[in-house]
Coordinates of C-alpha atoms in Angstrom, one line a residue:
D1 CA -0.1 0.1 0.0
R2 CA 3.1 2.6 0.6
V3 CA 6.6 2.2 -1.4
V4 CA 9.0 4.3 0.3
G5 CA 12.2 5.0 -1.1
I6 CA 15.5 5.6 0.9
R7 CA 18.6 7.5 -0.6
D8 CA 21.9 8.3 1.0
G9 CA 20.0 7.3 4.8
R10 CA 17.0 9.6 4.1
T11 CA 13.6 9.5 3.2
S12 CA 13.8 10.4 -0.7
T13 CA 9.8 9.5 -1.8
E14 CA 6.9 7.9 -0.8
I15 CA 4.3 6.6 -2.8
R16 CA 0.7 6.0 -1.6
R17 CA -1.8 3.8 -3.1
E18 CA -5.3 3.1 -2.9
R19 CA -7.0 -0.3 -4.5
N20 CA -10.6 0.2 -5.9
V21 CA -12.1 -3.0 -4.4
Q22 CA -14.8 -3.1 -7.0
D23 CA -12.3 -3.6 -10.2
G24 CA -9.0 -4.2 -8.9
T25 CA -7.5 -0.7 -10.1
V26 CA -4.6 0.8 -8.3
D27 CA -4.4 4.8 -7.7
E28 CA -0.7 6.2 -6.7
E29 CA 0.4 9.9 -5.4
E30 CA 4.0 10.5 -5.1
W31 CA 4.4 12.5 -1.8
V32 CA 7.6 13.8 -1.1
I33 CA 11.0 14.1 -2.7
L34 CA 13.9 15.5 0.2
D35 CA 17.4 16.1 -0.3
R36 CA 20.3 14.4 1.5
A37 CA 19.7 16.9 4.4
G38 CA 15.7 16.3 4.6
R39 CA 14.9 19.4 2.4
L40 CA 12.9 19.7 -0.7
Q41 CA 14.5 18.6 -3.7
L42 CA 13.8 19.7 -7.4
P43 CA 15.4 18.5 -10.4
Q44 CA 18.5 20.2 -11.3
V45 CA 16.9 21.3 -14.9
Y46 CA 14.1 23.3 -12.6
V47 CA 16.7 24.9 -10.5
D48 CA 18.8 26.2 -13.6
T49 CA 15.8 27.2 -15.4
L50 CA 14.5 29.2 -12.5
A51 CA 17.8 30.5 -11.2
M52 CA 17.3 28.7 -8.0
Q53 CA 21.0 28.2 -6.4
G54 CA 20.4 30.7 -3.7
R55 CA 17.1 30.6 -1.2
V56 CA 13.9 30.1 -2.5
R57 CA 10.3 31.0 -1.3
A58 CA 7.7 28.1 -1.2
R59 CA 3.9 28.4 -0.7
L60 CA 1.1 25.6 -0.5
E61 CA -1.5 26.0 -3.0
S62 CA -4.4 23.8 -3.4
N63 CA -3.1 21.1 -5.5
H64 CA 0.7 22.1 -5.9
V65 CA 3.5 24.0 -4.2
S66 CA 4.5 26.9 -5.7
I67 CA 8.3 27.8 -5.4
W68 CA 10.2 31.2 -6.6
P69 CA 13.8 32.8 -5.6
S70 CA 13.6 34.6 -2.5
T71 CA 14.7 38.5 -2.8
A72 CA 15.9 38.6 0.6
V73 CA 19.3 37.5 1.7
S74 CA 19.0 35.2 4.7
T75 CA 21.2 32.9 6.7
P76 CA 20.3 29.2 6.1
E77 CA 19.0 27.7 9.5
E78 CA 20.8 24.8 8.8
P79 CA 24.5 24.5 7.0
Q80 CA 24.6 23.2 4.0
E81 CA 25.9 19.6 3.4
E82 CA 29.2 19.9 1.8
V83 CA 29.3 17.1 -1.2
K84 CA 32.4 16.5 -2.6
I85 CA 32.5 15.8 -6.3
W86 CA 35.0 14.3 -8.2
R87 CA 35.6 13.8 -12.1
P88 CA 38.1 12.4 -14.1
S89 CA 40.4 14.5 -15.9
K90 CA 39.5 15.2 -19.8
E91 CA 43.0 13.8 -20.4
F92 CA 42.5 10.3 -19.6
A93 CA 44.4 8.2 -21.7
F94 CA 47.6 5.6 -21.4
E95 CA 50.9 7.4 -22.5
D96 CA 52.4 4.5 -24.6
D97 CA 49.8 2.0 -25.4
P98 CA 47.0 3.0 -28.4
A99 CA 43.5 2.7 -27.7
P100 CA 41.9 -0.5 -29.7
M101 CA 39.7 -0.1 -32.5
V102 CA 36.1 0.7 -31.2
S103 CA 34.4 -1.2 -33.8
E104 CA 35.8 -4.5 -33.0
T105 CA 33.8 -7.0 -31.2
A106 CA 35.5 -7.3 -27.4
V107 CA 33.2 -10.6 -26.4
Q108 CA 31.0 -12.9 -28.5
I109 CA 28.8 -14.9 -26.8
N110 CA 27.2 -18.0 -28.2
Q111 CA 24.0 -20.1 -26.7
L112 CA 25.5 -20.0 -23.3
W113 CA 24.1 -22.1 -20.6
R114 CA 25.1 -22.4 -16.8
T115 CA 23.0 -25.1 -14.9
F116 CA 23.6 -26.1 -11.3
Q117 CA 22.5 -29.4 -10.1
T118 CA 20.8 -29.2 -6.8
D119 CA 19.5 -32.3 -4.7
V120 CA 15.7 -32.1 -6.2
E121 CA 16.2 -29.6 -9.2
E122 CA 18.6 -28.0 -11.9
I123 CA 19.0 -24.4 -11.7
H124 CA 19.8 -22.6 -15.2
A125 CA 21.2 -19.6 -13.9
V126 CA 22.3 -18.4 -17.5
Q127 CA 19.7 -19.9 -20.2
N128 CA 20.9 -19.9 -24.2
V129 CA 22.1 -16.4 -24.0
T130 CA 23.6 -15.0 -27.3
L131 CA 25.0 -11.6 -27.3
N132 CA 27.9 -9.6 -28.8
I133 CA 30.0 -6.7 -26.9
P134 CA 31.6 -4.3 -28.8
S135 CA 34.9 -3.2 -27.6
G136 CA 35.4 0.6 -26.1
Q137 CA 32.0 0.7 -24.8
M138 CA 30.4 0.7 -21.2
V139 CA 28.0 -2.0 -21.3
V140 CA 25.5 -3.0 -18.3
I141 CA 23.9 -6.5 -17.7
K142 CA 20.6 -5.2 -15.7
G143 CA 18.7 -7.5 -13.9
R144 CA 17.1 -8.4 -10.5
S145 CA 19.2 -10.0 -7.7
G146 CA 19.2 -13.6 -8.8
S147 CA 18.9 -13.2 -12.7
G148 CA 22.2 -14.4 -13.4
K149 CA 24.1 -11.1 -13.8
T150 CA 27.1 -11.9 -11.7
T151 CA 27.2 -15.7 -12.9
L152 CA 27.6 -14.1 -16.4
L153 CA 30.5 -12.1 -15.4
N154 CA 32.2 -15.0 -13.9
L155 CA 31.9 -16.9 -17.1
I156 CA 33.3 -14.2 -19.1
G157 CA 36.2 -13.6 -16.4
T158 CA 37.0 -17.6 -16.8
L159 CA 35.8 -17.9 -13.1
D160 CA 33.1 -20.2 -13.9
E161 CA 32.6 -23.0 -16.6
P162 CA 29.2 -22.8 -18.5
S163 CA 27.4 -26.0 -19.2
Q164 CA 27.2 -25.4 -22.7
G165 CA 28.0 -22.5 -25.5
D166 CA 31.0 -21.0 -26.2
I167 CA 32.7 -17.2 -25.2
F168 CA 35.2 -15.5 -27.4
V169 CA 37.2 -13.1 -25.9
E170 CA 38.9 -10.9 -28.6
G171 CA 38.2 -13.7 -31.2
Q172 CA 40.0 -16.5 -29.0
S173 CA 37.3 -19.1 -27.5
I174 CA 38.0 -19.6 -23.7
S175 CA 36.1 -23.1 -23.6
G176 CA 39.3 -25.3 -24.8
L177 CA 41.8 -23.0 -22.5
T178 CA 43.6 -24.8 -19.8
Q179 CA 43.5 -23.5 -16.2
D180 CA 47.1 -22.1 -16.7
E181 CA 46.0 -20.5 -19.7
K182 CA 42.9 -18.8 -18.1
I183 CA 44.8 -17.5 -15.5
N184 CA 47.2 -15.6 -18.0
L185 CA 44.4 -14.4 -19.8
R186 CA 42.8 -12.9 -16.7
R187 CA 46.2 -11.5 -15.5
H188 CA 47.4 -10.0 -19.0
K189 CA 43.7 -8.8 -20.6
I190 CA 41.2 -8.9 -18.4
G191 CA 40.4 -6.4 -14.8
F192 CA 38.0 -7.4 -12.6
V193 CA 36.1 -4.4 -9.8
F194 CA 34.1 -6.0 -7.2
Q195 CA 30.9 -4.3 -5.1
T196 CA 33.0 -5.1 -2.0
F197 CA 36.2 -3.6 -3.2
G198 CA 38.6 -6.5 -2.3
L199 CA 41.8 -4.2 -1.3
L200 CA 44.3 -5.9 1.1
P201 CA 43.9 -3.7 4.4
F202 CA 47.4 -3.7 5.4
L203 CA 48.6 -2.4 2.2
S204 CA 48.9 1.2 1.2
A205 CA 46.7 2.5 -2.0
R206 CA 49.9 2.1 -4.0
E207 CA 50.7 -1.2 -2.7
N208 CA 47.1 -2.8 -3.7
I209 CA 47.6 -0.8 -7.1
E210 CA 50.8 -2.8 -7.5
A211 CA 50.0 -6.0 -6.7
P212 CA 48.8 -7.6 -10.1
L213 CA 52.3 -6.4 -11.6
R214 CA 54.2 -8.1 -8.9
L215 CA 52.3 -11.5 -9.9
L216 CA 53.3 -10.3 -13.5
R217 CA 56.5 -10.1 -12.4
T218 CA 56.9 -6.5 -13.7
D219 CA 60.4 -4.7 -13.2
R220 CA 60.7 -2.1 -10.9
H221 CA 60.6 0.9 -13.2
N222 CA 57.8 -0.3 -15.2
R223 CA 56.2 -1.1 -12.1
H224 CA 56.4 2.2 -10.3
R225 CA 55.6 3.6 -13.7
Q226 CA 52.4 2.2 -14.1
T227 CA 51.2 2.4 -10.9
D228 CA 52.0 6.1 -10.6
E229 CA 50.0 6.3 -13.8
A230 CA 47.1 4.3 -12.8
L231 CA 46.7 6.6 -9.6
A232 CA 46.9 9.8 -11.6
L233 CA 44.1 8.3 -13.9
V234 CA 42.0 7.9 -10.7
G235 CA 42.9 11.3 -9.3
L236 CA 44.4 9.6 -6.1
T237 CA 48.0 10.8 -6.3
N238 CA 48.2 12.5 -3.4
R239 CA 46.5 9.7 -1.8
S240 CA 48.6 7.0 -2.7
N241 CA 50.5 5.7 0.6
H242 CA 47.4 5.8 2.8
R243 CA 45.7 2.4 4.0
T244 CA 42.5 1.3 3.2
H245 CA 41.0 2.4 6.4
E246 CA 42.3 6.1 5.9
L247 CA 40.5 6.2 2.7
S248 CA 36.6 6.9 1.7
G249 CA 34.5 4.3 0.1
G250 CA 34.7 6.4 -3.0
E251 CA 38.5 6.6 -3.0
Q252 CA 38.6 2.8 -2.1
Q253 CA 36.7 1.6 -5.1
R254 CA 38.7 4.4 -7.6
V255 CA 41.8 2.1 -5.8
A256 CA 39.8 -1.1 -6.9
L257 CA 39.3 0.9 -10.5
A258 CA 43.3 1.8 -10.5
R259 CA 44.4 -1.6 -9.5
A260 CA 42.1 -3.4 -12.6
L261 CA 43.5 -0.4 -15.1
V262 CA 47.3 -1.0 -14.0
T263 CA 48.1 -4.3 -16.1
R264 CA 46.8 -2.4 -19.3
P265 CA 43.8 -4.6 -19.6
T266 CA 41.6 -4.9 -22.7
L267 CA 38.4 -5.8 -20.7
I268 CA 37.2 -4.5 -17.1
L269 CA 34.4 -6.6 -15.3
A270 CA 32.6 -4.6 -12.9
D271 CA 30.3 -6.6 -10.3
E272 CA 27.7 -3.8 -8.7
P273 CA 30.5 -1.1 -8.0
T274 CA 28.2 1.4 -6.7
G275 CA 26.6 -1.0 -4.5
Q276 CA 27.9 0.1 -1.1
L277 CA 28.4 3.9 -2.4
D278 CA 26.5 6.7 -1.7
T279 CA 24.3 8.6 -5.0
V280 CA 27.2 11.0 -5.3
T281 CA 29.8 8.8 -4.9
G282 CA 28.5 6.3 -7.1
S283 CA 27.7 8.6 -9.8
N284 CA 31.7 9.7 -9.8
I285 CA 32.5 6.0 -10.1
V286 CA 30.1 5.3 -13.2
M287 CA 31.5 8.8 -14.8
L288 CA 35.3 7.1 -14.5
L289 CA 34.2 3.7 -15.9
R290 CA 32.7 5.7 -18.8
E291 CA 35.6 7.7 -19.3
I292 CA 37.8 4.7 -19.3
A293 CA 35.7 2.9 -21.7
H294 CA 35.9 6.0 -24.2
Q295 CA 39.0 7.3 -23.6
T296 CA 41.4 4.5 -23.4
G297 CA 39.3 1.9 -25.3
I298 CA 39.0 -0.4 -22.2
T299 CA 35.5 -2.4 -22.6
V300 CA 33.7 -2.0 -19.5
I301 CA 31.0 -4.8 -18.7
M302 CA 29.0 -3.9 -15.4
A303 CA 26.2 -5.7 -13.9
S304 CA 24.0 -3.2 -12.0
H305 CA 20.5 -2.5 -11.2
D306 CA 21.2 1.2 -10.6
P307 CA 19.0 3.6 -12.7
K308 CA 22.3 6.0 -12.5
V309 CA 24.3 3.4 -14.0
E310 CA 21.7 2.5 -17.3
E311 CA 21.8 6.2 -17.6
A312 CA 25.3 6.3 -18.5
A313 CA 25.9 3.1 -20.4
D314 CA 26.2 2.9 -24.3
H315 CA 24.3 -0.7 -24.5
I316 CA 22.4 -2.3 -22.0
F317 CA 21.3 -6.0 -21.7
E318 CA 18.5 -7.3 -19.4
L319 CA 18.6 -10.9 -17.8
H320 CA 15.6 -12.0 -16.3
D321 CA 15.9 -15.6 -14.8
G322 CA 18.9 -16.3 -16.7
Q323 CA 17.6 -15.4 -20.2
L324 CA 18.2 -12.5 -22.3
M325 CA 15.3 -10.2 -22.3
T326 CA 16.1 -6.9 -23.9
I327 CA 19.1 -4.9 -25.9
G328 CA 19.0 -1.1 -25.7
E329 CA 21.4 1.2 -26.9
Q330 CA 22.0 4.9 -25.4
D331 CA 22.1 7.7 -27.0
E332 CA 25.3 8.7 -28.3
N333 CA 25.3 12.3 -28.6
R334 CA 24.1 12.4 -25.0

């Protein structure tokens, strides 16, 4: 009967429903939209159009609220909450690696199935999925919890084995690869970003980012150079020596992105990367992933059900009970 939305720890919307007993129809009314400090929030286009950056006046009418700029300058009763916004630099590219051709196919999936056998039934986590993912794009795989998003990412990243079908990464079939070959593929070609960040708490940001290069036995000079470059790309050069507990959630996720970038992969797999972040910080991470894809040519495949993530995506694939339902492509001029 009531749907209450929570954003950044505060009530953001409330929808009240009334059901008609006779015909079963439902009438909905959306009641309130509040900002992070509990104040009335309007879409940014209204604020820009009406020049409402300062204090405004409001009056409750019979069926709406009238809001207009205040002519008097007064001190707000509550201090405005400071929100730190970070955006990636426009100059976002590796110095010595040219971007791959965007027209190429990064991942090709053919009639893919993943079935789990339980004591009483078979569970088809992925069912007959066929799709092509272009290079240099930000792609979102959406769907409810349990729809198969994470399973599909794990299959693409060779962390799981398909029951049927095949996956091609940059034209190479991964079905016939040995375990050592799959490890080599993950270390060189694929970067992983997790919802829980996955950082080692006893290491600094720099040391966390360096870890994949140590596994590749990269020499000291190149290891330091690539780590410095990855830190600069995510805007954390001045936080490089801070340990995990000294970083905010958004900074930790940017360290995780830098760790995924440092090996110069061609593919980044991100599983709900904004799931533990507030709205503003999550938007920053989405913008960073979009810039990674568009300016470096790295393909970003993200599992998410966050509407803000979907708005920034170039392509959207929707899963429902393991089946591919719809394919969407966003406006490239957005």
